[in-house]
Coordinates of C-alpha atoms and ligand atoms in Angstrom, one line a residue:
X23 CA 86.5 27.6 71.2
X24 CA 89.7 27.2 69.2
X25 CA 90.2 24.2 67.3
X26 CA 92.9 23.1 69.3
X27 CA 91.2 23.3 72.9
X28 CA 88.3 21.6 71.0
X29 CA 90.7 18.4 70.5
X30 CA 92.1 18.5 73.8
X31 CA 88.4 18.8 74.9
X32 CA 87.5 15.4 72.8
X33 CA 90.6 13.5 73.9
X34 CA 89.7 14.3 77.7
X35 CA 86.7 13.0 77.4
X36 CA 87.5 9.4 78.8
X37 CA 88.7 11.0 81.9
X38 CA 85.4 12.3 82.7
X39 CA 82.4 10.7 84.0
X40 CA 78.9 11.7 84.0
X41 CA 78.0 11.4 88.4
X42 CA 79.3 14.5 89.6
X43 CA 76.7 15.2 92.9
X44 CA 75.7 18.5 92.5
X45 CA 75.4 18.8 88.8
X46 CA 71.6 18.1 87.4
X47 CA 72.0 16.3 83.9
X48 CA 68.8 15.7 81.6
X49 CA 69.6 13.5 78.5
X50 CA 66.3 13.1 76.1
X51 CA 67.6 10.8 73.2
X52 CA 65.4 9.7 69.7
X53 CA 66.1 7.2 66.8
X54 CA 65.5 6.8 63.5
X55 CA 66.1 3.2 62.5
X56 CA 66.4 1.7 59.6
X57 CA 65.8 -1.7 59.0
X58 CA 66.7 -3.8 56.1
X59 CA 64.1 -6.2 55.0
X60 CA 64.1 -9.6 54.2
X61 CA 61.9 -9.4 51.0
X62 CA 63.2 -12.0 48.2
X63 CA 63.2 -9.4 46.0
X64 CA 64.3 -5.7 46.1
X65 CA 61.8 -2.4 46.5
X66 CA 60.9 -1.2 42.7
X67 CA 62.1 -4.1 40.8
X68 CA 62.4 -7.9 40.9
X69 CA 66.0 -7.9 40.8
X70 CA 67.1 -10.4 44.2
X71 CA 67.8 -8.7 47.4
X72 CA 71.2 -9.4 48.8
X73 CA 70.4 -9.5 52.1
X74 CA 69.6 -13.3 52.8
X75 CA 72.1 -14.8 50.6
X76 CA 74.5 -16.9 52.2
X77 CA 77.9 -15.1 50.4
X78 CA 77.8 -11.7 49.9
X79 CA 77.4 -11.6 45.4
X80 CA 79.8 -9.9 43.9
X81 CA 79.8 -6.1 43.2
X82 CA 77.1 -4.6 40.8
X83 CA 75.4 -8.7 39.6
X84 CA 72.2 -7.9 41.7
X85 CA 70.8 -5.1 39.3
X86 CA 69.0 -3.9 36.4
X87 CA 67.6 -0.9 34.5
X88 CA 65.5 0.4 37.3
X89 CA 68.1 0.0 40.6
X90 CA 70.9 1.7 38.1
X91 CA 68.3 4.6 37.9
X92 CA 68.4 4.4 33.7
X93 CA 66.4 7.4 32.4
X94 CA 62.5 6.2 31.6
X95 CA 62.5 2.9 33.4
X96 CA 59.5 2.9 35.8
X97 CA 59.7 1.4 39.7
X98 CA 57.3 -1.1 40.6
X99 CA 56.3 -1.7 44.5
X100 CA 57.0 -4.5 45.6
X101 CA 53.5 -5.1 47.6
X102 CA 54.8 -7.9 49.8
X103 CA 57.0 -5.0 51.6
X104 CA 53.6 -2.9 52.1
X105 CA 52.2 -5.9 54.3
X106 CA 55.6 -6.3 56.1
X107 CA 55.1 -2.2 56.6
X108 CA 51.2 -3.0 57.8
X109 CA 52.5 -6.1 60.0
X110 CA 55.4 -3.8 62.1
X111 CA 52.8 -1.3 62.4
X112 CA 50.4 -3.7 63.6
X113 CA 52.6 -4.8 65.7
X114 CA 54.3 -1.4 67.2
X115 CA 50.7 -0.4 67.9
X116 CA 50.9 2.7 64.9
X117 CA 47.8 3.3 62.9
X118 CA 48.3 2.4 59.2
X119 CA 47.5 5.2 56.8
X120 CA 44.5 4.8 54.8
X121 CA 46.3 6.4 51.9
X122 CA 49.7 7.2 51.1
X123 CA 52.5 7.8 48.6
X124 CA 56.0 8.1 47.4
X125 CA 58.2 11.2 47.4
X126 CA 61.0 12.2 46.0
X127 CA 64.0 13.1 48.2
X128 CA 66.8 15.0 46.2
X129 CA 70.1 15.4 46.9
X130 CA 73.6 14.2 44.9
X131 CA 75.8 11.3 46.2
X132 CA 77.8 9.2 44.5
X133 CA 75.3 6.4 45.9
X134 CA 71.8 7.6 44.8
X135 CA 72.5 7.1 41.1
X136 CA 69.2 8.8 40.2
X137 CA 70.0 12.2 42.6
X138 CA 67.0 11.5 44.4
X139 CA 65.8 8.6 46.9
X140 CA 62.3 7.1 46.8
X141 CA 60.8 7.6 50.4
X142 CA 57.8 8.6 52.1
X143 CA 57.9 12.0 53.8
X144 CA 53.9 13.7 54.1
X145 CA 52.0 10.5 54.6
X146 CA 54.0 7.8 56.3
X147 CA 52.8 4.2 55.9
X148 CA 52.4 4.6 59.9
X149 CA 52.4 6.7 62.5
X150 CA 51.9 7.2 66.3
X151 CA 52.5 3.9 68.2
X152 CA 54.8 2.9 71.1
X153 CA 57.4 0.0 72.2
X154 CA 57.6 -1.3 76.1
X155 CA 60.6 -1.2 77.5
X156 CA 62.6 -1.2 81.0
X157 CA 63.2 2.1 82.1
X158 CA 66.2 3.0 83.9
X159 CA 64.1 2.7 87.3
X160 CA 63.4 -0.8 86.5
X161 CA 59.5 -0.1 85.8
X162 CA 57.7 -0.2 82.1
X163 CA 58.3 2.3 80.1
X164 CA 56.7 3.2 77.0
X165 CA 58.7 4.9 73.8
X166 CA 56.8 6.6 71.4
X167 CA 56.5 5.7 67.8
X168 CA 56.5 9.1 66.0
X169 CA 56.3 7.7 62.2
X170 CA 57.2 4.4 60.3
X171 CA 58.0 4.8 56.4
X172 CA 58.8 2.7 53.5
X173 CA 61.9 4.0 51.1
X174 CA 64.9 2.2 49.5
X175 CA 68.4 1.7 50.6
X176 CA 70.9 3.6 48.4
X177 CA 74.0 2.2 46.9
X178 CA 77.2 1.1 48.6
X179 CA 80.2 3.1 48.6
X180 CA 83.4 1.3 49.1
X181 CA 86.5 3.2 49.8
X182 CA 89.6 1.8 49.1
X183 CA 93.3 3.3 48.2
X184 CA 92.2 6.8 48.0
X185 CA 89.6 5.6 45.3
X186 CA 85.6 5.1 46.1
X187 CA 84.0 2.5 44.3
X188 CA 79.9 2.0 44.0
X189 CA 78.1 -1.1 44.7
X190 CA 74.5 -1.0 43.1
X191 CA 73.4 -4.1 44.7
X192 CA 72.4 -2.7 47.5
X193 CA 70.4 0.2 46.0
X194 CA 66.7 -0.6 45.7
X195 CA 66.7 -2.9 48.9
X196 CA 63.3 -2.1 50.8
X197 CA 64.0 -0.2 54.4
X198 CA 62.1 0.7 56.9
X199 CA 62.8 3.6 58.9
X200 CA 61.4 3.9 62.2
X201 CA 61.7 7.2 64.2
X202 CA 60.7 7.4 67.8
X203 CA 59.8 10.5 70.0
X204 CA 62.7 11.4 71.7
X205 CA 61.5 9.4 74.9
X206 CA 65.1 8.0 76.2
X207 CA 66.6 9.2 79.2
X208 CA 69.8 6.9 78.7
X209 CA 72.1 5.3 76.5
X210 CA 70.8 2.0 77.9
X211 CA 67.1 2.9 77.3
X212 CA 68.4 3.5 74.0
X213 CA 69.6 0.0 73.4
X214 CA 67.1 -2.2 75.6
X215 CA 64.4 -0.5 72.8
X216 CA 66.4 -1.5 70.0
X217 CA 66.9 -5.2 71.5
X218 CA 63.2 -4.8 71.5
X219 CA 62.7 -4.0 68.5
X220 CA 64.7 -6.5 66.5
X221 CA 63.1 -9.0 68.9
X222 CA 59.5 -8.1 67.7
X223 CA 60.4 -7.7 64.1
X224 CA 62.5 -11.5 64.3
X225 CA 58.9 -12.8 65.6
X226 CA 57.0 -10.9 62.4
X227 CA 59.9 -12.3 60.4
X228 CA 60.4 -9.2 58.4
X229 CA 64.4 -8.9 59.7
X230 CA 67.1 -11.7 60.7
X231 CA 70.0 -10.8 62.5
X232 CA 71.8 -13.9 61.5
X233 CA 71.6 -13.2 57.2
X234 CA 73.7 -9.9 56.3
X235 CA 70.6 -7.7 56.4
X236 CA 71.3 -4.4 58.6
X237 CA 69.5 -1.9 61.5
X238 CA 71.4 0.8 61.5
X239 CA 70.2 4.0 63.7
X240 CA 70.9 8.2 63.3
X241 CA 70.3 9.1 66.9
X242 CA 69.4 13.3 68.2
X243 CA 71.0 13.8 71.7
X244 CA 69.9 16.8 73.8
X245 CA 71.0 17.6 77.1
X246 CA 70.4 19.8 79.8
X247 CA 73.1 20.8 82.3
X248 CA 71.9 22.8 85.9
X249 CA 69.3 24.6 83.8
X250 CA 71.3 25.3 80.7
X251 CA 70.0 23.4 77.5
X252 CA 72.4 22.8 74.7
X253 CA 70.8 22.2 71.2
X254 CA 70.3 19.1 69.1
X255 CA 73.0 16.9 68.0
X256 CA 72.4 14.4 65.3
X257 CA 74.8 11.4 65.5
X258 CA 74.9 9.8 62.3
X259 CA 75.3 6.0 61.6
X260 CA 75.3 3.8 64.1
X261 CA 74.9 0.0 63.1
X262 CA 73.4 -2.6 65.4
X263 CA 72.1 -2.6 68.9
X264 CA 75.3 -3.1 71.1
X265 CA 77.2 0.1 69.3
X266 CA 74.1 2.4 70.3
X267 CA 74.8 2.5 73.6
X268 CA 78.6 2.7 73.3
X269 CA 77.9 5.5 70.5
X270 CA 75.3 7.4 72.7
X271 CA 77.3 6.8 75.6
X272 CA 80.4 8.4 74.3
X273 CA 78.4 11.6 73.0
X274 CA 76.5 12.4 76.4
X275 CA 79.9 12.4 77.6
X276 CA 81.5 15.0 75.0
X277 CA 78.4 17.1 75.3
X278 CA 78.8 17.0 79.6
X279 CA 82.5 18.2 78.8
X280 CA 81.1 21.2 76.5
X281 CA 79.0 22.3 79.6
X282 CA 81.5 21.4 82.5
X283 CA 83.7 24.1 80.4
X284 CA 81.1 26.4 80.4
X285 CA 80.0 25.9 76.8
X286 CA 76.6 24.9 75.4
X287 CA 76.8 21.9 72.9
X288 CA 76.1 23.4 69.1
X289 CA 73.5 22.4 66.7
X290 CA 75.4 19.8 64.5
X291 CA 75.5 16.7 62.6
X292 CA 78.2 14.1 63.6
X293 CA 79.2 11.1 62.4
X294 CA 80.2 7.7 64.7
X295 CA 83.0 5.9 63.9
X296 CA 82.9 2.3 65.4
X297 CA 86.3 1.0 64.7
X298 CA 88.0 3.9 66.2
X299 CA 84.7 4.5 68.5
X300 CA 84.3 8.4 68.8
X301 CA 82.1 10.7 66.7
X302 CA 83.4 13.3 64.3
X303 CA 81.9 16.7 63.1
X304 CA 80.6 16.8 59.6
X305 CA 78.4 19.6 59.1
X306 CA 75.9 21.5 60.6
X307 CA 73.1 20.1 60.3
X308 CA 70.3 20.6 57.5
X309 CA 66.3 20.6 58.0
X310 CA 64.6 18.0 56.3
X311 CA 62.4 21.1 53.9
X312 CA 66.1 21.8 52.3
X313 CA 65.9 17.9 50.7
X314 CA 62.9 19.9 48.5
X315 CA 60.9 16.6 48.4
X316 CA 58.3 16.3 45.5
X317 CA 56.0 13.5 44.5
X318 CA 56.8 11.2 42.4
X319 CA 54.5 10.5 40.0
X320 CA 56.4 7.7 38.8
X321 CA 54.3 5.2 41.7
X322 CA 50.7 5.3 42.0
X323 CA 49.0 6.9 45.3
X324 CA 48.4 3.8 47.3
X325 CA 44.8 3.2 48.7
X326 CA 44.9 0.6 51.8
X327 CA 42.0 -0.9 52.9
X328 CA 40.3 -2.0 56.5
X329 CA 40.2 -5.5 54.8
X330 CA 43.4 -5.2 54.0
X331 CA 44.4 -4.2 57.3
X332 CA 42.3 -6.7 59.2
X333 CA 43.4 -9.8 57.3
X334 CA 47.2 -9.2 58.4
X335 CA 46.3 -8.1 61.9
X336 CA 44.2 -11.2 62.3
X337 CA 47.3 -13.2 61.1
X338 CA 49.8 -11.6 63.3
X339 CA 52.1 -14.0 65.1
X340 CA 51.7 -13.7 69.1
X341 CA 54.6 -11.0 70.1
X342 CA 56.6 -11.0 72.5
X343 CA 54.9 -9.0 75.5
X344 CA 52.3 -11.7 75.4
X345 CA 54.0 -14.7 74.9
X346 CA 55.7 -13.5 78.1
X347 CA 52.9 -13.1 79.9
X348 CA 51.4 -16.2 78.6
X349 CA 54.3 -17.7 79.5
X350 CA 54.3 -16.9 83.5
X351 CA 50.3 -17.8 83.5
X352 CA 50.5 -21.4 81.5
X353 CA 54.0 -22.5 83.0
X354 CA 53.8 -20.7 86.0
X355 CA 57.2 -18.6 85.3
X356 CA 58.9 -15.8 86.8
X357 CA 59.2 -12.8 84.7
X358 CA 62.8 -12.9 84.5
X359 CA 62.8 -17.1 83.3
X360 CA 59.5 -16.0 80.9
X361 CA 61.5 -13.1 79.2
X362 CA 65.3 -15.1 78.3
X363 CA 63.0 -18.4 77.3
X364 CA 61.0 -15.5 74.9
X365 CA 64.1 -13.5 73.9
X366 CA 63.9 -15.6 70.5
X367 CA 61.1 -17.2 68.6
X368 CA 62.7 -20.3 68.1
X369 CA 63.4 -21.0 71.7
X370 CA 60.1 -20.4 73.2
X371 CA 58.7 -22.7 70.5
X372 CA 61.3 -25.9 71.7
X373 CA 60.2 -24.8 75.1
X374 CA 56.9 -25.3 74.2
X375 CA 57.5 -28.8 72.8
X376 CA 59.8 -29.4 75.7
X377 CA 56.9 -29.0 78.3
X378 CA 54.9 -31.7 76.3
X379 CA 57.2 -34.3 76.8
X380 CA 59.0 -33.5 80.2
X381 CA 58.6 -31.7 83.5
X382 CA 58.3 -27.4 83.1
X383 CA 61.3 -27.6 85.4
X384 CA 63.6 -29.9 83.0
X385 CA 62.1 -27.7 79.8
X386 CA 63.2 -24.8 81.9
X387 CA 66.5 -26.1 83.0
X388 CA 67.9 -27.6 79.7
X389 CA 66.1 -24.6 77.4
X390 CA 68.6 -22.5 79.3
X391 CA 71.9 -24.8 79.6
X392 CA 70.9 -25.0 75.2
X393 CA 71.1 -21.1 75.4
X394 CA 74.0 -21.0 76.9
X395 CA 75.8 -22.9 75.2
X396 CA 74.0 -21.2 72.0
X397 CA 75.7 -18.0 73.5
X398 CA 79.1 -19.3 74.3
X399 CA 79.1 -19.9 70.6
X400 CA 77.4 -16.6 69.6
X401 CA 75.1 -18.3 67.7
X402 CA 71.3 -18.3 67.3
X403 CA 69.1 -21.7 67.8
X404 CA 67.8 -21.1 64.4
X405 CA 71.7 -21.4 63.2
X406 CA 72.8 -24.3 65.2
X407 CA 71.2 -26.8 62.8
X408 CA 69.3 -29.1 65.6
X409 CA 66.2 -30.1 64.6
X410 CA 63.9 -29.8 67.9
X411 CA 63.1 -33.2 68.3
X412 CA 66.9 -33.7 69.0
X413 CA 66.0 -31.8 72.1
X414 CA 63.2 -33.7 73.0
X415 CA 65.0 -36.9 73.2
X416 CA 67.7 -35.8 75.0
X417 CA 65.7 -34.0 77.9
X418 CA 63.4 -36.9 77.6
X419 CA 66.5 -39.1 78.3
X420 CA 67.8 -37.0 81.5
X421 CA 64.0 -37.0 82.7
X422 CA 64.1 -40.8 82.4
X423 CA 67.3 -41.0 84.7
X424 CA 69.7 -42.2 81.9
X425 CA 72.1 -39.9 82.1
X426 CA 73.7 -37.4 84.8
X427 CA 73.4 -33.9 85.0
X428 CA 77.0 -33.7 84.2
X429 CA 76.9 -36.5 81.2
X430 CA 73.3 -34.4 79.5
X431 CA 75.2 -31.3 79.8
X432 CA 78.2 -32.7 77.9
X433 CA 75.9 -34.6 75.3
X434 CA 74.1 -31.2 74.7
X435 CA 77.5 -29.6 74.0
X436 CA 78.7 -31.8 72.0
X437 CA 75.7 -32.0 69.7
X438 CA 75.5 -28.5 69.2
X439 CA 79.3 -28.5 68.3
X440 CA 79.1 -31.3 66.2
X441 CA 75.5 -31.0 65.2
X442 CA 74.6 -35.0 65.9
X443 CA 72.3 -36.5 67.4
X444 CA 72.0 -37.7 70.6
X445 CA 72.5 -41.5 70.0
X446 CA 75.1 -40.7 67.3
X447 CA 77.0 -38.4 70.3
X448 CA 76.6 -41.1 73.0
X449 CA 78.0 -44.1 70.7
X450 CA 81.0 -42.1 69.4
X451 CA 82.0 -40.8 73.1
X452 CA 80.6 -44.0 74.6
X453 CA 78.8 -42.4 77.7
X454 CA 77.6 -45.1 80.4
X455 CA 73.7 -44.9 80.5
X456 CA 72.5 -44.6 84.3
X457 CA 70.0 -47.2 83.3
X458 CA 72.4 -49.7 83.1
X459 CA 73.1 -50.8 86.6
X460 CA 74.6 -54.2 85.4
X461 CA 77.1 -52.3 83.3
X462 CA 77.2 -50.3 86.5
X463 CA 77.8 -53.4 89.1
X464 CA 81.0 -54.2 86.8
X465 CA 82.7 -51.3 87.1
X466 CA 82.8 -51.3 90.7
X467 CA 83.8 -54.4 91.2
X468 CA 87.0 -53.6 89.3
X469 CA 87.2 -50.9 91.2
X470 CA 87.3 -53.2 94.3
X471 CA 89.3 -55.3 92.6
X472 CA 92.0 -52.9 91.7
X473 CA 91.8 -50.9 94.8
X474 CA 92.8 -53.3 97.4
X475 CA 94.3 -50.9 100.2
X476 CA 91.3 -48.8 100.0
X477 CA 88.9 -51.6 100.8
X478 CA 91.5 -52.8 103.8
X479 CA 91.0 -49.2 104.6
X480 CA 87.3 -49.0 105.0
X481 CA 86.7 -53.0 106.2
X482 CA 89.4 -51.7 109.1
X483 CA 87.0 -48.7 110.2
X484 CA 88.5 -45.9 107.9
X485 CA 84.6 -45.2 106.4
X486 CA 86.1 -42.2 104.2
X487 CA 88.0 -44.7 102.5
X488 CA 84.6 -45.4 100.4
X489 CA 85.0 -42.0 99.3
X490 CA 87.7 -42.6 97.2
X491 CA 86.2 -45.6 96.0
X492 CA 83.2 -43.7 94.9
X493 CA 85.4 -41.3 93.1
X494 CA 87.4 -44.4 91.1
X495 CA 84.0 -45.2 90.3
X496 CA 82.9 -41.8 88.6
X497 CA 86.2 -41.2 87.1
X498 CA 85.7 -44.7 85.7
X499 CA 82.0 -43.5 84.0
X500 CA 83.0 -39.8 83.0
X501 CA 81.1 -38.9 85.5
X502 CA 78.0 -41.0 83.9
X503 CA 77.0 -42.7 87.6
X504 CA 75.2 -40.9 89.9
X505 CA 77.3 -40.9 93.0
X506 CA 74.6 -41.8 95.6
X507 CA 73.7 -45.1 93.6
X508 CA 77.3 -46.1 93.7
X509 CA 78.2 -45.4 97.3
X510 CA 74.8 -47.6 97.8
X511 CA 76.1 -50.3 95.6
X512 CA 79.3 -50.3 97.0
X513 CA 78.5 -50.2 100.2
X514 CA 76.1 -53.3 100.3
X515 CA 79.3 -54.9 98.2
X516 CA 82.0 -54.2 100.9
X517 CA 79.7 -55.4 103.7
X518 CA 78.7 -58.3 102.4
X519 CA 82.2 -59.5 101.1
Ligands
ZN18 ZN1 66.8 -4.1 40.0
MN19 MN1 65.9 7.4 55.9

């Protein structure tokens, strides 16, 4: 193909779409993910990891001798990020090797100050184990865990005005990388594992998505086309979970327009650019022997024990899968309710409390009016800064008929928005309690009082006219009343006058 028909072929792609009836696609995706942990300090020395600080620090203040790579300085493992290693594996049901060691991977970039990055490659901390997910057909659907390994995160290049500039602050964060089989038929299997993923290591509370720390994926796509199978295509880079799919999704398409122009998609190595969101061609790809790993003798061979192993397996939080299920038995849920109120840790936990204070079905109802409004903010219940009892009394409130569906829902906003509590929000926005029929009796009577011609209305046989009424009356409490007590009260009050 000439370079020119190759961009005509890559600006097409948009036009095309991968459902043509009589063509038989196979797409068989894997990741390698890595995950930046949320140690307090970094890999190899005891200089702070960035990731959970508030404000990114400024360029090159996190660091010292060993994460600038000075010649005989010595690494030191940092053994809390061996247990968070043991506690994913746990938890991603890998075995845990019962010995293992540090490599040597060797290449030159600007961001690996010392030419080679510490990583495991013969003897992963982990290996074999698989994730659950929903399949494409709806059904479970089990990805395999090929390996999980420890290494550490190399510098940060930053490009700016034809000049790169290197950040060692994040060299010597602790990653982990794991790589699946390549078990995903779809772009979308691709990302509901990922989702998954973060979801179970959020509950292990090795990763947060709400501090700056990163997941960032290299997928291989392969792809079959009515019996013709192109070759591997590593697409590099690809941060979060919602750009996998839009990533993935863009390359099955290039590769589908490589075969419906009778090509084969080459072996290569491509890079995906999310701000302008298509991938590029960097090079063909190289096998991982060329990195020439070697041991580094720097770190001692590390011996893990069953003890060791059992202690954080027996300390393992509940995941999610169970907590689901749990969920559905103890509260009698349906899947779908079980799985948003166990999307996130925090939520299933107010749930929790929730159902020991109120009804399952006002937990249920205001744990998911709280997450949508969480969502309408993009925010996480951990970030919103409401303490859970905050909850509690509100839903406790509604439960005790003192407020309106429409008044609780407006009290919740508000108190996520302005992060008060519920007596604080009711006094500043002065919202009528239900409980308060007296309050109640005297604003329909002004009502009746100021509405003359409505009352003639409904005294001379026009019974809608109490409609109106009604409304006055709910316009008068913000919608506070409920409107069947109202039309009662008013009702016995324009008969009897
Ligand atoms: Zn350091
Ligand atoms: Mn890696």
């Amino acid at each position: 193909m000439s370079s020119s028909s190759r961009v005509e072929a890559e600006e097409n792609i948009a036009t095309h779409t991968p459902s043509n009836k009589n063509e038989n696609i196979t797409v068989r995706i894997g990741l390698e993910t890595h995950v930046q942990l949320i140690t307090r300090s970094k890999l190899f020395c005891s200089c702070k990891n960035p990731v959970t600080l508030k404000e990114e620090p400024a360029p090159n203040t996190l660091v010292c001798d060993v994460c600038l790579g000075m010649p005989g300085t010595k690494p030191v493992l940092n053994k809390r990020v061996v247990e968070q290693a043991i506690m994913v594996a746990l938890a991603l049901n890998a075995d845990p090797a019962k010995r293992t060691f540090f490599s040597r991977k060797t290449y030159f970039y600007p961001d690996m100050n010392k030419n080679y990055q510490i990583t495991q490659y013969e003897i992963p901390i982990a290996s074999g184990g698989w994730v659950e997910i929903e399949g494409d057909d709806s059904s479970k659907k089990k990805i395999r865990i090929r390996r999980i390994h420890i290494e550490e995160d190399p510098a940060k290049l930053v490009h700016r005005d034809g000049y790169t500039l290197v950040d060692y602050n994040r060299a010597g964060i602790p990653l982990l990388e794991i790589v699946t089989e390549p078990d995903f038929s779809s772009p979308r299997e691709a990302r509901a594992y990922l989702q998954k993923l973060v979801q179970i290591l959020e509950y292990l509370g090795v990763y947060d998505s709400t501090t700056q720390a990163t997941i960032k994926s290299d997928a291989n796509i392969s792809m079959e086309y009515n019996g013709i199978a192109g070759e591997r295509v590593e697409l590099k880079n690809i941060t979060g979970t919602r750009e996998i799919e839009r990533a993935l999704s863009y390359e099955v398409i290039r590769q589908l327009n490589v075969f419906r122009r009778g090509g084969v998609p080459s072996r290569e190595t491509r890079a995906w650019d999310e701000n302008v969101g298509v991938s590029k061609s960097l090079r063909m790809k190289e096998e991982e022997e060329e990195y020439g790993y070697i041991f580094d003798p720097d770190l001692p061979v590390i011996e893990i024990d069953e003890n060791f192993i059992g202690k954080i397996g027996g300390n393992l939080p509940e995941l999610p899968d169970e907590k689901r299920r749990r969920f559905m038995q103890q509260y009698g849920l349906k899947e779908k309710t079980a799985e948003s109120l166990t999307a996130d840790v925090e939520i299933a936990d107010l749930f929790e409390k929730l159902c020991r204070s109120v009804s399952v079905k006002n937990a249920v109802t205001w744990t998911l009016v709280l997450m949508k409004t969480l969502n309408y903010h993009s925010m996480k219940y951990r970030e919103a800064g409401i303490p859970d009892n905050w909850m509690v009394e509100l839903v406790k409130a509604y439960e005790d008929g003192c407020y309106s569906d429409v008044v609780t829902e407006e009290i919740l906003r508000k108190m996520v928005e302005e992060k008060q509590p519920m007596s604080v929000i009711v006094e500043k926005y002065k919202y009528p309690s239900l409980k308060d029929v007296g309050n109640l009796e005297e604003i329909i009577r002004k009502v009746v009082k100021g509405n003359r011609s409505a009352v003639e209305d409904y005294k001379a046989g026009r019974k809608e006219a109490i409609n109106f009424l009604v409304g006055q009356v709910m316009k008068e409490t913000r919608g506070g009343a409920d409107p069947k007590k109202v039309r009662e009260i008013l009702e016995s009050m324009l008969n009897e006058s």
